[in-house]
PDB file of C-alpha atoms in Angstrom:
ATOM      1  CA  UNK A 267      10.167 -10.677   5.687  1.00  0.00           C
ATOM      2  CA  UNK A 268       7.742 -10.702   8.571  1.00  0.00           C
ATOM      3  CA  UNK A 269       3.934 -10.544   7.034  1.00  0.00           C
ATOM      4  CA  UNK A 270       1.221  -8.885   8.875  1.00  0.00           C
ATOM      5  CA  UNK A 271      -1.635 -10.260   8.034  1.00  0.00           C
ATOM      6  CA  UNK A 272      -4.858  -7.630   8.980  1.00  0.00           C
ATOM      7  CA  UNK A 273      -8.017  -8.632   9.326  1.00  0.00           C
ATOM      8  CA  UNK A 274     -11.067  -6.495  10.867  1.00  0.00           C
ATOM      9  CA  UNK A 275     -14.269  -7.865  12.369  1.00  0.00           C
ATOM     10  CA  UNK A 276     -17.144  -7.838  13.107  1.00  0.00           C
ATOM     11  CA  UNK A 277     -20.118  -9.847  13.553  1.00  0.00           C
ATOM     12  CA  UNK A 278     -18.655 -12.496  11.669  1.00  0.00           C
ATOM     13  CA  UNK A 279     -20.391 -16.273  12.314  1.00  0.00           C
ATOM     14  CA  UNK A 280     -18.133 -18.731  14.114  1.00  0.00           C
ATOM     15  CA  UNK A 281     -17.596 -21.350  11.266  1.00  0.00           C
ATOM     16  CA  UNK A 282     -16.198 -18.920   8.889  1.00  0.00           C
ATOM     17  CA  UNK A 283     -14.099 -16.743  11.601  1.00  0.00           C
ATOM     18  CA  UNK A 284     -12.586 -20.140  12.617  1.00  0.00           C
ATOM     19  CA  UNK A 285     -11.614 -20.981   9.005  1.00  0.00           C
ATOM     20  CA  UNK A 286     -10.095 -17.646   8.085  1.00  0.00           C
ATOM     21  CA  UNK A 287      -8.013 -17.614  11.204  1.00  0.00           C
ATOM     22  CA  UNK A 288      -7.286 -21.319  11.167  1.00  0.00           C
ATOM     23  CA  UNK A 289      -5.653 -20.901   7.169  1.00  0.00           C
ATOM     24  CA  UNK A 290      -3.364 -18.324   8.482  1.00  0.00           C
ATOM     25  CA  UNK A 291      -2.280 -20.826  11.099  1.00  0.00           C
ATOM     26  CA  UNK A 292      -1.889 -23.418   8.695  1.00  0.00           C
ATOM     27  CA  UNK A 293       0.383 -21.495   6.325  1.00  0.00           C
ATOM     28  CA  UNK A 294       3.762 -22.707   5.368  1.00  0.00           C
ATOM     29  CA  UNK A 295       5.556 -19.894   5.759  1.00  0.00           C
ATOM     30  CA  UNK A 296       5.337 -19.385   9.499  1.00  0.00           C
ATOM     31  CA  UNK A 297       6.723 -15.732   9.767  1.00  0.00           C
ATOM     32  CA  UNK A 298       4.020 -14.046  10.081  1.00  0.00           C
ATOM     33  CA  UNK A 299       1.794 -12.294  12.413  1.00  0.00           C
ATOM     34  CA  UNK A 300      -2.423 -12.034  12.536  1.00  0.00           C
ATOM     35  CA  UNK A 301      -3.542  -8.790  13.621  1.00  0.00           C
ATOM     36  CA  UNK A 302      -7.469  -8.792  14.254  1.00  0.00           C
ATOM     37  CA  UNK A 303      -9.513  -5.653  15.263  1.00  0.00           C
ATOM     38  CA  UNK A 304     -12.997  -6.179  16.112  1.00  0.00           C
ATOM     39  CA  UNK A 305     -15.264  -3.476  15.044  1.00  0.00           C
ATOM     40  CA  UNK A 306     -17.206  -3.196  18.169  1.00  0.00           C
ATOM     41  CA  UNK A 307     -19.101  -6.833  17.679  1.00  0.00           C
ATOM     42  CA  UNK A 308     -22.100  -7.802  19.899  1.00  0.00           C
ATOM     43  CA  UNK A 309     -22.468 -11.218  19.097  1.00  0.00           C
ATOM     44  CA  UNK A 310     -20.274 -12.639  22.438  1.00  0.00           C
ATOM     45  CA  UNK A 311     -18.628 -15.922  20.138  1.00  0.00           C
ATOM     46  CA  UNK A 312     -16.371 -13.539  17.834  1.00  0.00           C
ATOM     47  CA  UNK A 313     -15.255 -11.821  21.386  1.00  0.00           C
ATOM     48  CA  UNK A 314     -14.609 -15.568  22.720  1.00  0.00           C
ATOM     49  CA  UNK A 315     -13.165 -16.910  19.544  1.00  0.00           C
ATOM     50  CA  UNK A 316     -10.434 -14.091  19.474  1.00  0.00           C
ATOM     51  CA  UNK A 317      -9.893 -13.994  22.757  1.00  0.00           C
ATOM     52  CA  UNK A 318      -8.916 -17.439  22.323  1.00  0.00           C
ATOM     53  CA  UNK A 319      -7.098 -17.763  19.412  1.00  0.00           C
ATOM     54  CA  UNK A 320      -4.978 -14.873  20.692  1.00  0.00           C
ATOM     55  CA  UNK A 321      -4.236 -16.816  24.072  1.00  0.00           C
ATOM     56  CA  UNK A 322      -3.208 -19.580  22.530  1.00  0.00           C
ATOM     57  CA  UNK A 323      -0.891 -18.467  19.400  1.00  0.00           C
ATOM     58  CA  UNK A 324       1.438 -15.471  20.126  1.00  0.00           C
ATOM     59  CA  UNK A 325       1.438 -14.400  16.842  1.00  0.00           C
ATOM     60  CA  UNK A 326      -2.012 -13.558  16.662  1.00  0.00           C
ATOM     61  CA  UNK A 327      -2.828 -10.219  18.117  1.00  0.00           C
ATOM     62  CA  UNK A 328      -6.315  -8.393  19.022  1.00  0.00           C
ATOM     63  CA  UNK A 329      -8.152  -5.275  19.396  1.00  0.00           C
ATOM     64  CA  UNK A 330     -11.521  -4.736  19.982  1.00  0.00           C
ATOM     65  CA  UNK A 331     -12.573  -1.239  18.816  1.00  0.00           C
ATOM     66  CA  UNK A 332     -15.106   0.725  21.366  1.00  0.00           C
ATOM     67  CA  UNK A 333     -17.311   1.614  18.850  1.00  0.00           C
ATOM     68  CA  UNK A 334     -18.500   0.469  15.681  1.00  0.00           C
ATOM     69  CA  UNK A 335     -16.024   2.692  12.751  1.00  0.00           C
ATOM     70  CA  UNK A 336     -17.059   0.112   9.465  1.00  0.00           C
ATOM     71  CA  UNK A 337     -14.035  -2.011   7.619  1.00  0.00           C
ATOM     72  CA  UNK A 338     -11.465   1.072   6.954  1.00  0.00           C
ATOM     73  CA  UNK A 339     -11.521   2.459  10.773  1.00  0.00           C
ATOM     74  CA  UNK A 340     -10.987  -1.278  12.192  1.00  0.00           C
ATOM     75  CA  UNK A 341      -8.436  -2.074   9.139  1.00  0.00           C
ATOM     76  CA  UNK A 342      -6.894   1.172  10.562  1.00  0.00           C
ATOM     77  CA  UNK A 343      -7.215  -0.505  14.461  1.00  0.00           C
ATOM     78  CA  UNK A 344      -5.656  -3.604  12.968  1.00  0.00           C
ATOM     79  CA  UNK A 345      -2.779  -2.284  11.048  1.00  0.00           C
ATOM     80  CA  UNK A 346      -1.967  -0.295  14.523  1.00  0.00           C
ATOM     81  CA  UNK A 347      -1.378  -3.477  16.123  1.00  0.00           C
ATOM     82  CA  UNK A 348       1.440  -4.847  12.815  1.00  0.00           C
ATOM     83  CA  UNK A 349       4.750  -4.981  12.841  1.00  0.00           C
ATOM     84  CA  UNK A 350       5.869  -6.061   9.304  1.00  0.00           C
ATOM     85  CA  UNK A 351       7.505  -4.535   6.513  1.00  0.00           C
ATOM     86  CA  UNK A 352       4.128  -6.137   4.678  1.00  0.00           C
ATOM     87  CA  UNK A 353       0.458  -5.598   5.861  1.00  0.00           C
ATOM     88  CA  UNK A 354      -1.620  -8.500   3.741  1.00  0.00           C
ATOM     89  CA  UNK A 355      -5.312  -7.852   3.639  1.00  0.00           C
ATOM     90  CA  UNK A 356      -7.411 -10.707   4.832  1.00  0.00           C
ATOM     91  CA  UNK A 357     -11.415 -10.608   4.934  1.00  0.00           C
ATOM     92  CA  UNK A 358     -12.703 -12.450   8.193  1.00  0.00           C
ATOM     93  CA  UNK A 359     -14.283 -14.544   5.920  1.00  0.00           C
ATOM     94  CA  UNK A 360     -11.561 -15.435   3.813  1.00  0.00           C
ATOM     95  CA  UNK A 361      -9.748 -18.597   3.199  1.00  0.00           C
ATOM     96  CA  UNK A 362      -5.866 -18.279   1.952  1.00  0.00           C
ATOM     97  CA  UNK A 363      -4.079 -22.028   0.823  1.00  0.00           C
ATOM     98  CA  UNK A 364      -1.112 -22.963   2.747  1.00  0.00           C
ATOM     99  CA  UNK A 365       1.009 -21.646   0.620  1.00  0.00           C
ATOM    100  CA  UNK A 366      -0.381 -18.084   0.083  1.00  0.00           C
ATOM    101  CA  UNK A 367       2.172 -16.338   2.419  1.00  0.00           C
ATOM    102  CA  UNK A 368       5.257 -18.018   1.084  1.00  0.00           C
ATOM    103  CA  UNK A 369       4.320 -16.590  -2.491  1.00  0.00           C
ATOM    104  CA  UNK A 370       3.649 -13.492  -1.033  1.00  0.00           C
ATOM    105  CA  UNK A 371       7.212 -13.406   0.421  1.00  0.00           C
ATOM    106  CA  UNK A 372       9.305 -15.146  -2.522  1.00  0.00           C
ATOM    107  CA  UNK A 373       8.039 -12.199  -4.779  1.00  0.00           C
ATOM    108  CA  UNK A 374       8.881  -9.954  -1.936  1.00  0.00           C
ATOM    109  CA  UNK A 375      11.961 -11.183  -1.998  1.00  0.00           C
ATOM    110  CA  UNK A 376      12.801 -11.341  -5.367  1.00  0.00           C
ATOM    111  CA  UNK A 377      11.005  -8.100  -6.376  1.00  0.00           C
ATOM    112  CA  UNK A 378      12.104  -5.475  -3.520  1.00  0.00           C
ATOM    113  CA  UNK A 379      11.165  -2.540  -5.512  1.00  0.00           C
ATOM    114  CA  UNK A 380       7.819  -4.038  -5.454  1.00  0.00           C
ATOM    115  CA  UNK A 381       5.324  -1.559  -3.298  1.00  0.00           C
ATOM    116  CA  UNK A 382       2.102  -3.827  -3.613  1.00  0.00           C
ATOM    117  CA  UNK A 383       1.484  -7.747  -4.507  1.00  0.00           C
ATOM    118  CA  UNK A 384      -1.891  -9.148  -5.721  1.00  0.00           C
ATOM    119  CA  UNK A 385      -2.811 -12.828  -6.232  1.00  0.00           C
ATOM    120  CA  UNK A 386      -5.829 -14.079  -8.046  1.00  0.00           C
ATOM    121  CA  UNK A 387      -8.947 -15.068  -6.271  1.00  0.00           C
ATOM    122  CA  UNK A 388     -11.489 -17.500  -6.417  1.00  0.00           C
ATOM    123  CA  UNK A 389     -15.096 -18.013  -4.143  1.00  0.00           C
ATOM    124  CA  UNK A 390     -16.028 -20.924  -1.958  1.00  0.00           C
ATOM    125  CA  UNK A 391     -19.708 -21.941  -1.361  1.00  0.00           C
ATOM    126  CA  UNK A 392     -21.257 -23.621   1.560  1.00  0.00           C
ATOM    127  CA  UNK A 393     -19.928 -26.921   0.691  1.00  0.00           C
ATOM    128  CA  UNK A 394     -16.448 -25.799   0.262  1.00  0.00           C
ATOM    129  CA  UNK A 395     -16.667 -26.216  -3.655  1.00  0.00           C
ATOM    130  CA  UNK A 396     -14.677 -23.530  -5.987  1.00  0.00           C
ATOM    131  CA  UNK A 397     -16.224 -21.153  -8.385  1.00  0.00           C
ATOM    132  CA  UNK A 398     -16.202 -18.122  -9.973  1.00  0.00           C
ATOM    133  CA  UNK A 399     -12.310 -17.664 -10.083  1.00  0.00           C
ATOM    134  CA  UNK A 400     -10.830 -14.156 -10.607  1.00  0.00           C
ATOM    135  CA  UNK A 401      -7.404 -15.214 -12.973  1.00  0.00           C
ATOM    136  CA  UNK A 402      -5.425 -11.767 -12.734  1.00  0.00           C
ATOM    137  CA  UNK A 403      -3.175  -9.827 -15.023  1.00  0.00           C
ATOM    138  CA  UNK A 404       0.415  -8.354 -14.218  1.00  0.00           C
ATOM    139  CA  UNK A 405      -0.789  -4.703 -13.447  1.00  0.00           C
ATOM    140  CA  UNK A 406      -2.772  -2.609 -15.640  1.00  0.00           C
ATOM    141  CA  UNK A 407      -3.755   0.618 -14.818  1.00  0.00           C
ATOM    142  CA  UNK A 408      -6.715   1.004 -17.079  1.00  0.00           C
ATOM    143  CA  UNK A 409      -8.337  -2.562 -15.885  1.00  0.00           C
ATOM    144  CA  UNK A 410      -7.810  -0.801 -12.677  1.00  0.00           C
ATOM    145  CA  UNK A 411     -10.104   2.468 -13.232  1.00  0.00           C
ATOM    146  CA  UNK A 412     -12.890  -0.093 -13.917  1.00  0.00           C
ATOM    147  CA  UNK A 413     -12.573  -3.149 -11.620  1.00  0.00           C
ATOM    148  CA  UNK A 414     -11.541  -4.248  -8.761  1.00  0.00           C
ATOM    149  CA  UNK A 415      -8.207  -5.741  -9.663  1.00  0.00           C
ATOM    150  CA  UNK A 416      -6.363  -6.237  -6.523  1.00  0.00           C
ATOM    151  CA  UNK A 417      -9.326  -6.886  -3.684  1.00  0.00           C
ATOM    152  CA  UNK A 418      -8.508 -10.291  -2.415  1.00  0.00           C
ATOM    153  CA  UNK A 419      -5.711 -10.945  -1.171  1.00  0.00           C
ATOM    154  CA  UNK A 420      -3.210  -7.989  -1.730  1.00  0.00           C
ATOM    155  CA  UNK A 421      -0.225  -6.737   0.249  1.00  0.00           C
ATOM    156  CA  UNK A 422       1.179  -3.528   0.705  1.00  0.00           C
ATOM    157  CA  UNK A 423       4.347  -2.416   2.037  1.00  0.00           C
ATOM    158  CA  UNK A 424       3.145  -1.147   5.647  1.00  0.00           C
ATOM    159  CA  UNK A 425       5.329   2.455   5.070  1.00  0.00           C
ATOM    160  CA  UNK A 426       3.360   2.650   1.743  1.00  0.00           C
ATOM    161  CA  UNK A 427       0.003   2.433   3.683  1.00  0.00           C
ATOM    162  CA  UNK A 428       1.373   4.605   6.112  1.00  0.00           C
ATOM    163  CA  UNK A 429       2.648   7.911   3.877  1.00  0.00           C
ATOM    164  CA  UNK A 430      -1.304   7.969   2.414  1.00  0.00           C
ATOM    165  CA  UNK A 431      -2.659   8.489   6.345  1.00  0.00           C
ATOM    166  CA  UNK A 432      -4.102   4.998   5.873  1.00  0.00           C
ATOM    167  CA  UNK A 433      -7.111   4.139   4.882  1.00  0.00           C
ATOM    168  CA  UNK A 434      -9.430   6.523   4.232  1.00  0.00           C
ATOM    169  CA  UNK A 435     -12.447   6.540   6.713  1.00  0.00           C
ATOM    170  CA  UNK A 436     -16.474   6.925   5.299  1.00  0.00           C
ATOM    171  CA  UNK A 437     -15.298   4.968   2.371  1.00  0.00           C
ATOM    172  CA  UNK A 438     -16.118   1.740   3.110  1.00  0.00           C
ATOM    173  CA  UNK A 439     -14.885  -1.280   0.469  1.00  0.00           C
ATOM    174  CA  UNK A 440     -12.518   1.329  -1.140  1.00  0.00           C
ATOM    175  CA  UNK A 441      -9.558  -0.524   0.675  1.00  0.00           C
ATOM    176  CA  UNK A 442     -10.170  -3.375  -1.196  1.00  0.00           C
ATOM    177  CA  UNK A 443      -9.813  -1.136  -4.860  1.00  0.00           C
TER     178      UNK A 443
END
């Protein structure tokens, strides 16, 4: 299946805009498509970076939002711009592994009932060491009333983001739950 990877923007230093973009790029599944929104940045190196990035790989594609709407408007601007029968959340600060989207897609595949998929998590600091890992469960719906168990990285069937009106504006963070 085609993955659209969405990622909003904004104001989001160079170093770890690069990296986020640059591990989609890397991935080994390679059907896939990076749709950015910027949410009305002023800082001119994210406008230069995606302007860039979008010139030279055709599967990456940009908006830039006129005004500033906060993560669920430009997720919104972003998921406008997809194509796939999967949208993937992506931070502009996140980093996936190579092999992130191929997982993604193999459970796809061999799950097509399957409405949302969630992988576990872990942070990075400064000097690119791991900590704090986030080892998830196969769903449970009362872990979910009191954490946030899918946040980073989830996908959701696009239609199934769709039929709820996406998502819901002056609620900032609640995509991620």
């Amino acid at each position: 299946p085609l993955l659209s990877v969405v990622m909003a923007t904004y104001e989001t230093p160079a170093p770890y805009l690069l990296a986020a973009i640059q591990s989609v790029q890397a991935q080994i599944y390679d059907n896939w498509e990076l749709c950015i929104a910027d949410d009305a940045s002023s800082s001119p190196h994210v406008a230069r970076i995606l302007r860039q990035v979008a010139a030279d790989d055709l599967r990456i594609r940009v908006t830039v939002r006129p005004e500033r709407g906060h993560i669920a408007a430009a997720s919104n601007s972003a998921l406008a711009l997809a194509h796939g029968v999967w949208g993937v959340l992506m931070d502009h600060d996140d980093v996936s592994p190579r092999d992130t989207l191929y997982e993604i897609a193999a459970e796809a595949i061999a799950h097509t009932t399957a409405r949302i998929i969630y992988t576990d998590e872990d942070k990075i600091d400064g000097q690119g060491v791991q900590y704090s890992p986030s080892f998830k469960p196969d769903f449970d719906p009362d872990l979910l009333l009191w954490q946030y168990l899918l946040n980073h990285l989830t996908a959701y069937r696009r239609d199934l983001i769709q039929s709820v009106g996406g998502f819901r504006e002056g609620f900032p963070g609640a995509q991620d739950h």
